[in-house]
mmCIF file of N, CA and C in Angstrom:
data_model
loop_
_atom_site.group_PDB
_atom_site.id
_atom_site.type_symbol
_atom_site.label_atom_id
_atom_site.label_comp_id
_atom_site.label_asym_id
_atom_site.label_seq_id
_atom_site.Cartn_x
_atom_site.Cartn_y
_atom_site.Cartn_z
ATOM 1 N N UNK X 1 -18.258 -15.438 -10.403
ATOM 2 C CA UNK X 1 -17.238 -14.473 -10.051
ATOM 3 C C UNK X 1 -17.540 -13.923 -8.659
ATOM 4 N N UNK X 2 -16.261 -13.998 -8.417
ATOM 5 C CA UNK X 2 -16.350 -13.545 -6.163
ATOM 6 C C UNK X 2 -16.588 -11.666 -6.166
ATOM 7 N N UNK X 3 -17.550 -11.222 -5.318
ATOM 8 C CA UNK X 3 -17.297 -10.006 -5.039
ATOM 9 C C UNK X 3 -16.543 -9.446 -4.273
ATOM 10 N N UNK X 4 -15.550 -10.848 -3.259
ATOM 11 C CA UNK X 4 -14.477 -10.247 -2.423
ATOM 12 C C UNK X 4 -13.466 -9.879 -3.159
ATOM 13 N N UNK X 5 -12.686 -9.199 -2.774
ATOM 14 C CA UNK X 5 -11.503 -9.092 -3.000
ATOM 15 C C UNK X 5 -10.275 -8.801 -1.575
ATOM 16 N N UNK X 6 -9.121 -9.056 -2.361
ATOM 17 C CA UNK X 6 -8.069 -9.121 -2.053
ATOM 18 C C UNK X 6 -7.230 -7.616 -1.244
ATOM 19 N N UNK X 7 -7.356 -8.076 0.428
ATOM 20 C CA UNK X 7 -6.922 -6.923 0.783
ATOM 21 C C UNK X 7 -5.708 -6.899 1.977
ATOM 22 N N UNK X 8 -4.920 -6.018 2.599
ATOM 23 C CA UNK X 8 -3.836 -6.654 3.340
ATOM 24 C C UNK X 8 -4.095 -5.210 4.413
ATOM 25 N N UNK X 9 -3.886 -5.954 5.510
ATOM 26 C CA UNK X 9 -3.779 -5.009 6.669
ATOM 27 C C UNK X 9 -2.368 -5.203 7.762
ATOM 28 N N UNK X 10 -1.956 -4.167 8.622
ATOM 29 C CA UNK X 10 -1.251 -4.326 9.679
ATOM 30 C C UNK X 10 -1.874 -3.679 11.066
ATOM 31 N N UNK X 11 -1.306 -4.310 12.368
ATOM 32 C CA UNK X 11 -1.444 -3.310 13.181
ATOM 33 C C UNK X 11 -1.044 -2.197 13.569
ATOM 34 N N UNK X 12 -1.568 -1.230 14.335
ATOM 35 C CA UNK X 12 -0.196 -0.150 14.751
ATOM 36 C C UNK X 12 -0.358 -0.120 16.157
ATOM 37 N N UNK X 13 0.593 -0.195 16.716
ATOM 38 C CA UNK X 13 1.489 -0.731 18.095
ATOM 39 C C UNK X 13 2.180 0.671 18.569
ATOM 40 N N UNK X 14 1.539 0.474 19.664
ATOM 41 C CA UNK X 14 2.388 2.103 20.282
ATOM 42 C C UNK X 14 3.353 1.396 21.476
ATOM 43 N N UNK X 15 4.903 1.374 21.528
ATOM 44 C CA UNK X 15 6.003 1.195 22.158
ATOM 45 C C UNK X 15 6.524 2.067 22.818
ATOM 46 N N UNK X 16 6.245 2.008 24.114
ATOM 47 C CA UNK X 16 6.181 3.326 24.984
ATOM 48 C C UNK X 16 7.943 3.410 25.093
ATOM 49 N N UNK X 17 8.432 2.082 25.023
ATOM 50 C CA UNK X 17 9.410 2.438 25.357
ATOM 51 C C UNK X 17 10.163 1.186 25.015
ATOM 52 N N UNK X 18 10.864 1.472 23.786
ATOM 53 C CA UNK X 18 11.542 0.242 22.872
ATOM 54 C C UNK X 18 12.373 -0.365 22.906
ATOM 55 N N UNK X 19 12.971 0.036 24.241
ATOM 56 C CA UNK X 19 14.303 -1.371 24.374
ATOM 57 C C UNK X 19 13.507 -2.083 25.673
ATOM 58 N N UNK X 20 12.408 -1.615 25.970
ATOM 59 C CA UNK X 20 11.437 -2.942 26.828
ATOM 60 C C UNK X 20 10.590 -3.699 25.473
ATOM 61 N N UNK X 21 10.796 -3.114 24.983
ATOM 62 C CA UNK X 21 9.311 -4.311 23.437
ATOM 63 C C UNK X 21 8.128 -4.248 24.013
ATOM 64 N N UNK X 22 7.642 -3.898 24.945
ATOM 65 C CA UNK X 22 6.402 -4.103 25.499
ATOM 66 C C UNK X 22 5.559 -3.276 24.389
ATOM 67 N N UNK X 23 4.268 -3.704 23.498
ATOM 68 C CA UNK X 23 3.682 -2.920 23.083
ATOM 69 C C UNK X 23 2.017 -2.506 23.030
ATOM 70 N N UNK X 24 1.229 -1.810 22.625
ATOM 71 C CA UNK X 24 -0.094 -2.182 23.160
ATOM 72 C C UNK X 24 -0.507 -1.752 21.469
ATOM 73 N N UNK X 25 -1.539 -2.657 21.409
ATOM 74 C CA UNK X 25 -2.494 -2.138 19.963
ATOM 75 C C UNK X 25 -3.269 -1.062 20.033
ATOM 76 N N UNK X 26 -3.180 -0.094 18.770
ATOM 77 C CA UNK X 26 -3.800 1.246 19.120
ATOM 78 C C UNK X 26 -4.460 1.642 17.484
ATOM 79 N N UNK X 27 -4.193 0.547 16.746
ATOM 80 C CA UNK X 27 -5.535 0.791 15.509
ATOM 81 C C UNK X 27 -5.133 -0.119 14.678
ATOM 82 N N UNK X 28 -5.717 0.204 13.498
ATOM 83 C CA UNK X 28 -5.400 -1.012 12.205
ATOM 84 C C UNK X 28 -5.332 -0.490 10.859
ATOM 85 N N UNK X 29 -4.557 -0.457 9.891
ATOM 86 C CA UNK X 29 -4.568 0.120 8.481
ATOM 87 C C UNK X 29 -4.503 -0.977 7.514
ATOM 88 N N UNK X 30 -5.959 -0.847 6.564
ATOM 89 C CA UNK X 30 -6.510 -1.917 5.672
ATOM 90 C C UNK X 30 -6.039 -0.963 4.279
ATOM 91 N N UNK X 31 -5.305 -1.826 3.495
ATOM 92 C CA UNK X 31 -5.481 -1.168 2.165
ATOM 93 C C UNK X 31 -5.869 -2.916 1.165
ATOM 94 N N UNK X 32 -6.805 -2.212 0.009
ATOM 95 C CA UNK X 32 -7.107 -2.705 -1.105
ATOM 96 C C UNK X 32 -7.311 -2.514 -2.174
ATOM 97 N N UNK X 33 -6.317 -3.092 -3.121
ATOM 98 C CA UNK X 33 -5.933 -2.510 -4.398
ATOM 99 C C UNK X 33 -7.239 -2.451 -5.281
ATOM 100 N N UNK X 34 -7.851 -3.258 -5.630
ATOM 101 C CA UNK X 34 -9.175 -3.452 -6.025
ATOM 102 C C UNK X 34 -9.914 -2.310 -6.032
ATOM 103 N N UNK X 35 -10.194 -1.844 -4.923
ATOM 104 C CA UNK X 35 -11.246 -0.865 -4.510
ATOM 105 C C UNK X 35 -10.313 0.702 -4.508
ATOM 106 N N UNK X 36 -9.370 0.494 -4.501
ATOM 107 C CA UNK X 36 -8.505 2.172 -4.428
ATOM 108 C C UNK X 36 -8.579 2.563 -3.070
ATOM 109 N N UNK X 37 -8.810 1.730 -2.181
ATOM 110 C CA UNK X 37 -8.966 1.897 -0.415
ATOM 111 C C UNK X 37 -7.726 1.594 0.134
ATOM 112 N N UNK X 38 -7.398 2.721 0.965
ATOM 113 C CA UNK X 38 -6.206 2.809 2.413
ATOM 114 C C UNK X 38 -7.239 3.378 3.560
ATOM 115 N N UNK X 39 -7.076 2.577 4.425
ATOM 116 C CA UNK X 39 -7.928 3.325 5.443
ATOM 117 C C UNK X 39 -7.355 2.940 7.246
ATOM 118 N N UNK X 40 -7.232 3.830 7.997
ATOM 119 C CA UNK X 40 -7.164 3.786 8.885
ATOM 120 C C UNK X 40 -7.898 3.717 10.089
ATOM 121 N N UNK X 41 -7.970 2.900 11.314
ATOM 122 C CA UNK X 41 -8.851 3.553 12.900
ATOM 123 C C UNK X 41 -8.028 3.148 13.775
ATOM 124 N N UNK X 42 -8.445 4.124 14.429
ATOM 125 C CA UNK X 42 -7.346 4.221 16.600
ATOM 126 C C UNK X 42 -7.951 4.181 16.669
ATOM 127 N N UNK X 43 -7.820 3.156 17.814
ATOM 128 C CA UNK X 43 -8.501 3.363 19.340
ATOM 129 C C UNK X 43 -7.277 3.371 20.765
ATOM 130 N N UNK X 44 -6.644 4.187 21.618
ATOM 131 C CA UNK X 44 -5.990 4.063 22.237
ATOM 132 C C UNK X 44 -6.622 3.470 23.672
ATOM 133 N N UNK X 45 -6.351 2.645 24.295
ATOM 134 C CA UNK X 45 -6.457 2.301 25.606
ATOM 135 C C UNK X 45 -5.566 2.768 26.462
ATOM 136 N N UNK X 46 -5.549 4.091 27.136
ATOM 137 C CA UNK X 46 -4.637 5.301 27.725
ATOM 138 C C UNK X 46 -4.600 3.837 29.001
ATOM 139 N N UNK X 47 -5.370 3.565 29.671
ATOM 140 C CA UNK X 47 -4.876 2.877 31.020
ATOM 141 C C UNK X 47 -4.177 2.115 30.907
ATOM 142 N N UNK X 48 -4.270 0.908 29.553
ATOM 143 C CA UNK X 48 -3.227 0.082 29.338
ATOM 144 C C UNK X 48 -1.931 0.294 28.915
ATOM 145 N N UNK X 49 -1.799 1.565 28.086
ATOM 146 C CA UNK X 49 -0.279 1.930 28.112
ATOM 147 C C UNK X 49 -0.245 2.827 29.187
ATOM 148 N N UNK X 50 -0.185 2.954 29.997
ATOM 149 C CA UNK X 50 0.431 4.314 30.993
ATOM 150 C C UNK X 50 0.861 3.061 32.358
ATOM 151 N N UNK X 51 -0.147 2.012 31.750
ATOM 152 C CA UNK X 51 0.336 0.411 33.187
ATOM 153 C C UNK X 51 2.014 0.146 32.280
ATOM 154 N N UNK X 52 2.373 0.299 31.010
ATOM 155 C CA UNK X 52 3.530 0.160 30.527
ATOM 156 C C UNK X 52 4.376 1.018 31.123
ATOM 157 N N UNK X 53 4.082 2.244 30.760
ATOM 158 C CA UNK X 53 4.858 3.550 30.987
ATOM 159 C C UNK X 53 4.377 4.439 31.581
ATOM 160 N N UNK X 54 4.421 4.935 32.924
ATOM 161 C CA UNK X 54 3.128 6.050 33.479
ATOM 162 C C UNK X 54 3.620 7.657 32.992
ATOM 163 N N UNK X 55 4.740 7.518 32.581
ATOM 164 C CA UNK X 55 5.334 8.965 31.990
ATOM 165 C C UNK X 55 4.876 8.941 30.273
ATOM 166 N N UNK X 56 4.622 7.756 29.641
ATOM 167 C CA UNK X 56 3.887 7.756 28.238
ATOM 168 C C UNK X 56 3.366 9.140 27.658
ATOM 169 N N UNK X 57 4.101 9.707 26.519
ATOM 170 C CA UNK X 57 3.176 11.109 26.086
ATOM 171 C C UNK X 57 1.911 10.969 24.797
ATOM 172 N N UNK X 58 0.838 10.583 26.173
ATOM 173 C CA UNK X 58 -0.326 10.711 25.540
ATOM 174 C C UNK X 58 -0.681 11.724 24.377
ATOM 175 N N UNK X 59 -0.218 12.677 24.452
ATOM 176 C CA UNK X 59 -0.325 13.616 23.321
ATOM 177 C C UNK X 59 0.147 13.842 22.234
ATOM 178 N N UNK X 60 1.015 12.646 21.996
ATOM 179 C CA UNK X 60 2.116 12.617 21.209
ATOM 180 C C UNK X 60 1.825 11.495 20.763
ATOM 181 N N UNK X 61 1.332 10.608 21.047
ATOM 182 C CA UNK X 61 0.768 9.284 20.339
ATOM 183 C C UNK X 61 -0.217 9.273 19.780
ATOM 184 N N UNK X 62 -0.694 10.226 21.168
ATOM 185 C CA UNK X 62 -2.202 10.452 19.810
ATOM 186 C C UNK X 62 -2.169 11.427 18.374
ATOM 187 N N UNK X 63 -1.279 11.852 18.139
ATOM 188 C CA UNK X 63 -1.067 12.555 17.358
ATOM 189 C C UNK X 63 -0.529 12.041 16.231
ATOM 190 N N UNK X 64 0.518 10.710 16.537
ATOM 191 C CA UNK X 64 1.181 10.243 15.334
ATOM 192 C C UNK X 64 -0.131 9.176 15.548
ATOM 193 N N UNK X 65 -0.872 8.697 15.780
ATOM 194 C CA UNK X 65 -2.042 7.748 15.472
ATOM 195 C C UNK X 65 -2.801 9.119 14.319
ATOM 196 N N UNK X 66 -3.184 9.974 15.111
ATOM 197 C CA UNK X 66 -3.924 11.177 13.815
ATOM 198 C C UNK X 66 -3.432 11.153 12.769
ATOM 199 N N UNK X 67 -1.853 11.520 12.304
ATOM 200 C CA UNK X 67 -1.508 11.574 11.248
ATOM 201 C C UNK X 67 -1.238 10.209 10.279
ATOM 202 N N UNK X 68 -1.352 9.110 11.158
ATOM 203 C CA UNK X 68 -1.609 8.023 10.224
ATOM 204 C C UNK X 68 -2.814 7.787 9.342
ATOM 205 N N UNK X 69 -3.512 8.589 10.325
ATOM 206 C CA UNK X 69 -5.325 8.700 10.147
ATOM 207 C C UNK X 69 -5.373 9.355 8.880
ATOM 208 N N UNK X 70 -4.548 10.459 8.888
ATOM 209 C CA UNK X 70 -4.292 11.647 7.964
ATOM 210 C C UNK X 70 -3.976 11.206 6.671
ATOM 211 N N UNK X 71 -2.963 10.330 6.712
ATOM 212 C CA UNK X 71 -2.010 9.760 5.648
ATOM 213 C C UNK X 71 -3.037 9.169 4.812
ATOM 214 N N UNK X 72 -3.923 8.308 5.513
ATOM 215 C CA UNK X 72 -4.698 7.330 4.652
ATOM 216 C C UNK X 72 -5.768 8.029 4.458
ATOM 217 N N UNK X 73 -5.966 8.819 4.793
ATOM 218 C CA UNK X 73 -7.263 9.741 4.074
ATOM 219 C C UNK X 73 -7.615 10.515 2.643
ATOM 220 N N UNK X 74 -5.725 10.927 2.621
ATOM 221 C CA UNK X 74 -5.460 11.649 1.590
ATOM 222 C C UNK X 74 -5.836 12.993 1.716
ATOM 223 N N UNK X 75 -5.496 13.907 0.492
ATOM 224 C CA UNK X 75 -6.053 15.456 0.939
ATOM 225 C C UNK X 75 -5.171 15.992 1.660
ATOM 226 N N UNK X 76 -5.433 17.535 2.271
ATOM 227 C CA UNK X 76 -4.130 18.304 2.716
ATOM 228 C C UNK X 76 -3.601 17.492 3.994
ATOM 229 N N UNK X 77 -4.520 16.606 5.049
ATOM 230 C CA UNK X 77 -4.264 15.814 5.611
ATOM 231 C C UNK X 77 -3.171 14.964 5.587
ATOM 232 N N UNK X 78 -2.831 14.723 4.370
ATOM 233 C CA UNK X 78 -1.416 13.658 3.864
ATOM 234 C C UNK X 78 -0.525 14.287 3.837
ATOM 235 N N UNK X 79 -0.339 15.302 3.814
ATOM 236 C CA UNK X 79 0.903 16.353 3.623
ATOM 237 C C UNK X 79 1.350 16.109 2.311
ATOM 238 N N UNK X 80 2.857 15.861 2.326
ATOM 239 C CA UNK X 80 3.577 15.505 0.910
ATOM 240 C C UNK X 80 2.753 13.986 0.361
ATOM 241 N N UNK X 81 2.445 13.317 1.287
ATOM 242 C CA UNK X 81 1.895 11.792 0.731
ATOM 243 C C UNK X 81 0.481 12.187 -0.099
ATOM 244 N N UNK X 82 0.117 13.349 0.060
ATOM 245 C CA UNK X 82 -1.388 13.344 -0.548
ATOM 246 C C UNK X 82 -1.439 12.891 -2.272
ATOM 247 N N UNK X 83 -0.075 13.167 -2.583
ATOM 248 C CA UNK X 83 -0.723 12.856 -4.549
ATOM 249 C C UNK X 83 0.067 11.643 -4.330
ATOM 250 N N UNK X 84 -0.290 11.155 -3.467
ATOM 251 C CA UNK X 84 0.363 9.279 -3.671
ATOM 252 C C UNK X 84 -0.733 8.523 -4.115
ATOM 253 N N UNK X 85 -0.911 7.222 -4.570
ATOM 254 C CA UNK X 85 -1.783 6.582 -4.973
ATOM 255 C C UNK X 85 -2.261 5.948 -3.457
ATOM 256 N N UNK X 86 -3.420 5.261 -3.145
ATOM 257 C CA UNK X 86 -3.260 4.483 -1.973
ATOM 258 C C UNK X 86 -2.376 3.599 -1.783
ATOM 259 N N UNK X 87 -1.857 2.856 -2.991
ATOM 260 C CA UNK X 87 -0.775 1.516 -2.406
ATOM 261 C C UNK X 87 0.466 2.153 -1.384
ATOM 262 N N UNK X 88 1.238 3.610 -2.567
ATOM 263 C CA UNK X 88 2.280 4.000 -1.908
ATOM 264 C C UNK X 88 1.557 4.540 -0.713
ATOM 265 N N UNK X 89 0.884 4.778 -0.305
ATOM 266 C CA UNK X 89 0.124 5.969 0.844
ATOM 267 C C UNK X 89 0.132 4.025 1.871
ATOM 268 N N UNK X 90 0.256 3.198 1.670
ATOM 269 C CA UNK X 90 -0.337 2.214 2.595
ATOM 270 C C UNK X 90 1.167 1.618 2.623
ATOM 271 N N UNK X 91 2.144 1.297 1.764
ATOM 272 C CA UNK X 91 3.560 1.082 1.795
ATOM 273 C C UNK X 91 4.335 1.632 2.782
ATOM 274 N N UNK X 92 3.968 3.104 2.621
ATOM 275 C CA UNK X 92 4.912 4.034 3.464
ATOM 276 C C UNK X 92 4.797 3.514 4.802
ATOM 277 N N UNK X 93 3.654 3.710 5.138
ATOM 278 C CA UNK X 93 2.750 3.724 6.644
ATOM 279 C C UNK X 93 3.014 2.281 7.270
ATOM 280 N N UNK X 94 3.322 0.971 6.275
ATOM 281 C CA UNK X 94 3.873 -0.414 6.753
ATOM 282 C C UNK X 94 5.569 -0.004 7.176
ATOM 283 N N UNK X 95 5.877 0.244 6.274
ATOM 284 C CA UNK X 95 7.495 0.245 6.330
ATOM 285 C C UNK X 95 8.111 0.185 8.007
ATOM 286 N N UNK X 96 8.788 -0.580 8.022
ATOM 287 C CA UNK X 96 9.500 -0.458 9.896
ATOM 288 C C UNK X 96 10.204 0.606 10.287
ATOM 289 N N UNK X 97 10.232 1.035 11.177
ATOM 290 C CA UNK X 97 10.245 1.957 12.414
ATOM 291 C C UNK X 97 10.369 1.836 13.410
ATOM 292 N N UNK X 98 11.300 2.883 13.874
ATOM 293 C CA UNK X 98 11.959 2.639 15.762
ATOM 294 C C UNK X 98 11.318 3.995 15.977
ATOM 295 N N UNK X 99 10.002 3.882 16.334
ATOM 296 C CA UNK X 99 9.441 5.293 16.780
ATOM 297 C C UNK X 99 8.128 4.506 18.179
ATOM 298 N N UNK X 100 7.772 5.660 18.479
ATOM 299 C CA UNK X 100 6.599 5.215 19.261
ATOM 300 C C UNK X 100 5.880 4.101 19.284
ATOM 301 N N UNK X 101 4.873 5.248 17.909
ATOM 302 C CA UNK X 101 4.027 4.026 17.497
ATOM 303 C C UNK X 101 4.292 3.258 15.821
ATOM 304 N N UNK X 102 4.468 2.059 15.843
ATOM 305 C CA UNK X 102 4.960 1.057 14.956
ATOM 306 C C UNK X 102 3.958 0.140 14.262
ATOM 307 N N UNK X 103 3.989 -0.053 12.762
ATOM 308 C CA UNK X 103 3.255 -0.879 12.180
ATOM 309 C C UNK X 103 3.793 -2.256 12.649
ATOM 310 N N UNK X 104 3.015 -3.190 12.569
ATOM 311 C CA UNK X 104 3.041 -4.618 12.567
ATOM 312 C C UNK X 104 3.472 -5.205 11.435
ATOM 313 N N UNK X 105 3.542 -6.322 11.526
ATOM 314 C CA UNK X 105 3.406 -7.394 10.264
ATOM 315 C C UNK X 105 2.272 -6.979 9.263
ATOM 316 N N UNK X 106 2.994 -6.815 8.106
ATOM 317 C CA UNK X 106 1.871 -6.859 6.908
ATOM 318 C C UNK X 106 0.488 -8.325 6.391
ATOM 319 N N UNK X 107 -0.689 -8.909 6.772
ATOM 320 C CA UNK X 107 -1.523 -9.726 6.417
ATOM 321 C C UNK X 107 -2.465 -9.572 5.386
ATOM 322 N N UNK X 108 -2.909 -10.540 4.725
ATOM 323 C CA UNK X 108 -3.961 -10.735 3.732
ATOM 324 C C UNK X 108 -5.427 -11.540 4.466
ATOM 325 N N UNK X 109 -5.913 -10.731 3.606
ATOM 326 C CA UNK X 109 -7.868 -11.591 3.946
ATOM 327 C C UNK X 109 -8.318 -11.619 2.323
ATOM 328 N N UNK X 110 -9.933 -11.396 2.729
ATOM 329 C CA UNK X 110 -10.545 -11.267 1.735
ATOM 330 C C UNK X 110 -11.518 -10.523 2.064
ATOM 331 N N UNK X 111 -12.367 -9.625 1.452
ATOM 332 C CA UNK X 111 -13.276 -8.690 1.984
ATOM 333 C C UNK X 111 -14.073 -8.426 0.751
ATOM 334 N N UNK X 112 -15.566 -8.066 0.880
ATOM 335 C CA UNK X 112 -16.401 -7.233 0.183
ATOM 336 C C UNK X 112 -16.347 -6.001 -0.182
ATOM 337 N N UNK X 113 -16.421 -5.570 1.604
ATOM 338 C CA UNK X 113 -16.139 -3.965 1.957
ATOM 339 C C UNK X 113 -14.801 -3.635 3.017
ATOM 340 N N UNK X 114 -13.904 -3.165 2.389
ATOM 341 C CA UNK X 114 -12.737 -2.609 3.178
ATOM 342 C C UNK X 114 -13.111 -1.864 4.220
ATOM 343 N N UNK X 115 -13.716 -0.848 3.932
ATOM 344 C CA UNK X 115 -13.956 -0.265 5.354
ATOM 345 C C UNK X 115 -14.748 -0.671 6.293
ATOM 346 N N UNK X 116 -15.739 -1.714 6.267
ATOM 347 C CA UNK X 116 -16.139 -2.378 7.092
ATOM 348 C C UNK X 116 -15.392 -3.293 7.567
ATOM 349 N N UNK X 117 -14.011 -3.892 6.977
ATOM 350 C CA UNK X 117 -13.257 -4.802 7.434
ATOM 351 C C UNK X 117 -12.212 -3.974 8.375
ATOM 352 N N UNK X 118 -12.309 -2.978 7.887
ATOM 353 C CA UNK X 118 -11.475 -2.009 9.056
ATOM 354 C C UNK X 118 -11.920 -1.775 10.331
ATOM 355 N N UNK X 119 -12.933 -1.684 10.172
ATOM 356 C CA UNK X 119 -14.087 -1.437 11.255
ATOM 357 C C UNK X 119 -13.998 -3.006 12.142
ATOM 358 N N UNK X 120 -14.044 -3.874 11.568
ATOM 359 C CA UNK X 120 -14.039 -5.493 12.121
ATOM 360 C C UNK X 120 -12.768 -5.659 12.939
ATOM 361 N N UNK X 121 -11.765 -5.097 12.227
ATOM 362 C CA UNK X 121 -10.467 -5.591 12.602
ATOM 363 C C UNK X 121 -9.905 -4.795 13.612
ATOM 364 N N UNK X 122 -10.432 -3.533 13.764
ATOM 365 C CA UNK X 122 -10.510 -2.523 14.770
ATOM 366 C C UNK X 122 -11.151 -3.439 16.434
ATOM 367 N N UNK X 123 -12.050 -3.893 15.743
ATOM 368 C CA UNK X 123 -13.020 -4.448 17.122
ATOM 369 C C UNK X 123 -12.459 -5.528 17.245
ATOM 370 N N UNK X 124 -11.797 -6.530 16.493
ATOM 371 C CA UNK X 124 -11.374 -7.896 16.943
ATOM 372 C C UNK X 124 -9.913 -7.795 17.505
ATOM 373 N N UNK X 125 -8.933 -6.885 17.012
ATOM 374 C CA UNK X 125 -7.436 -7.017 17.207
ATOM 375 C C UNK X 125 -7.008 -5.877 18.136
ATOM 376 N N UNK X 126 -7.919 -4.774 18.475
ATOM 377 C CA UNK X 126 -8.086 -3.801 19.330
ATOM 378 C C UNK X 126 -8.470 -3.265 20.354
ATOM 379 N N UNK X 127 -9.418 -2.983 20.091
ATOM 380 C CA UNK X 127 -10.697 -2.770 21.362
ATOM 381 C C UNK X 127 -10.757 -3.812 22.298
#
């Protein structure tokens, strides 16, 4: 019997400005049913979006990156999402959007540890 299990992640894409599509990667949200894990990490690269958009509101992205942070944490952090289970708490946060910053395509792996795969996928699809 495998100790991986079955887990699905997206990116989140900050679109400075959405009828150009131009977008830059700015973290990754891993959920796995298995383990009861939603988890989120940003990393913003301010020079590479502001080469998109030099008017970009840094403060405002970083903020809806926080509250994604928030969402998947659970706790007063989640706001209304907090008595969600992780799946719905990781559903919501996929769902499409014409906002800033935007989830990606939903993917599958396989993992041991989710949050170390968060951590991986942070450094490979991000940073």
């Amino acid at each position: 019997m495998s100790d991986r299990h079955v887990f699905e992640y997206a990116l989140l894409r900050v679109v400075p400005r959405v009828e150009r599509g131009e977008r830059v990667n700015a973290g990754v949200l891993v959920y796995c049913r298995a383990k009861s894990y939603v988890g989120a990490l940003t990393h913003l690269d301010e020079t590479r979006l502001l080469a998109l958009d030099p008017h970009a509101d840094l403060p405002g992205v970083w903020a809806a990156l926080r509250a994604v942070e928030g969402v998947c944490a659970g706790g007063d952090a989640a706001g209304q999402a907090a008595g969600d289970d992780p799946g719905r708490r990781f559903r919501w946060l996929v769902a499409p959007r014409s906002t800033v910053v935007q989830p990606g395509p939903v993917h599958t792996g396989l993992t041991v540890d989710p949050a170390a795969e968060t951590e991986r996928l942070l450094d490979l699809l991000v940073r």
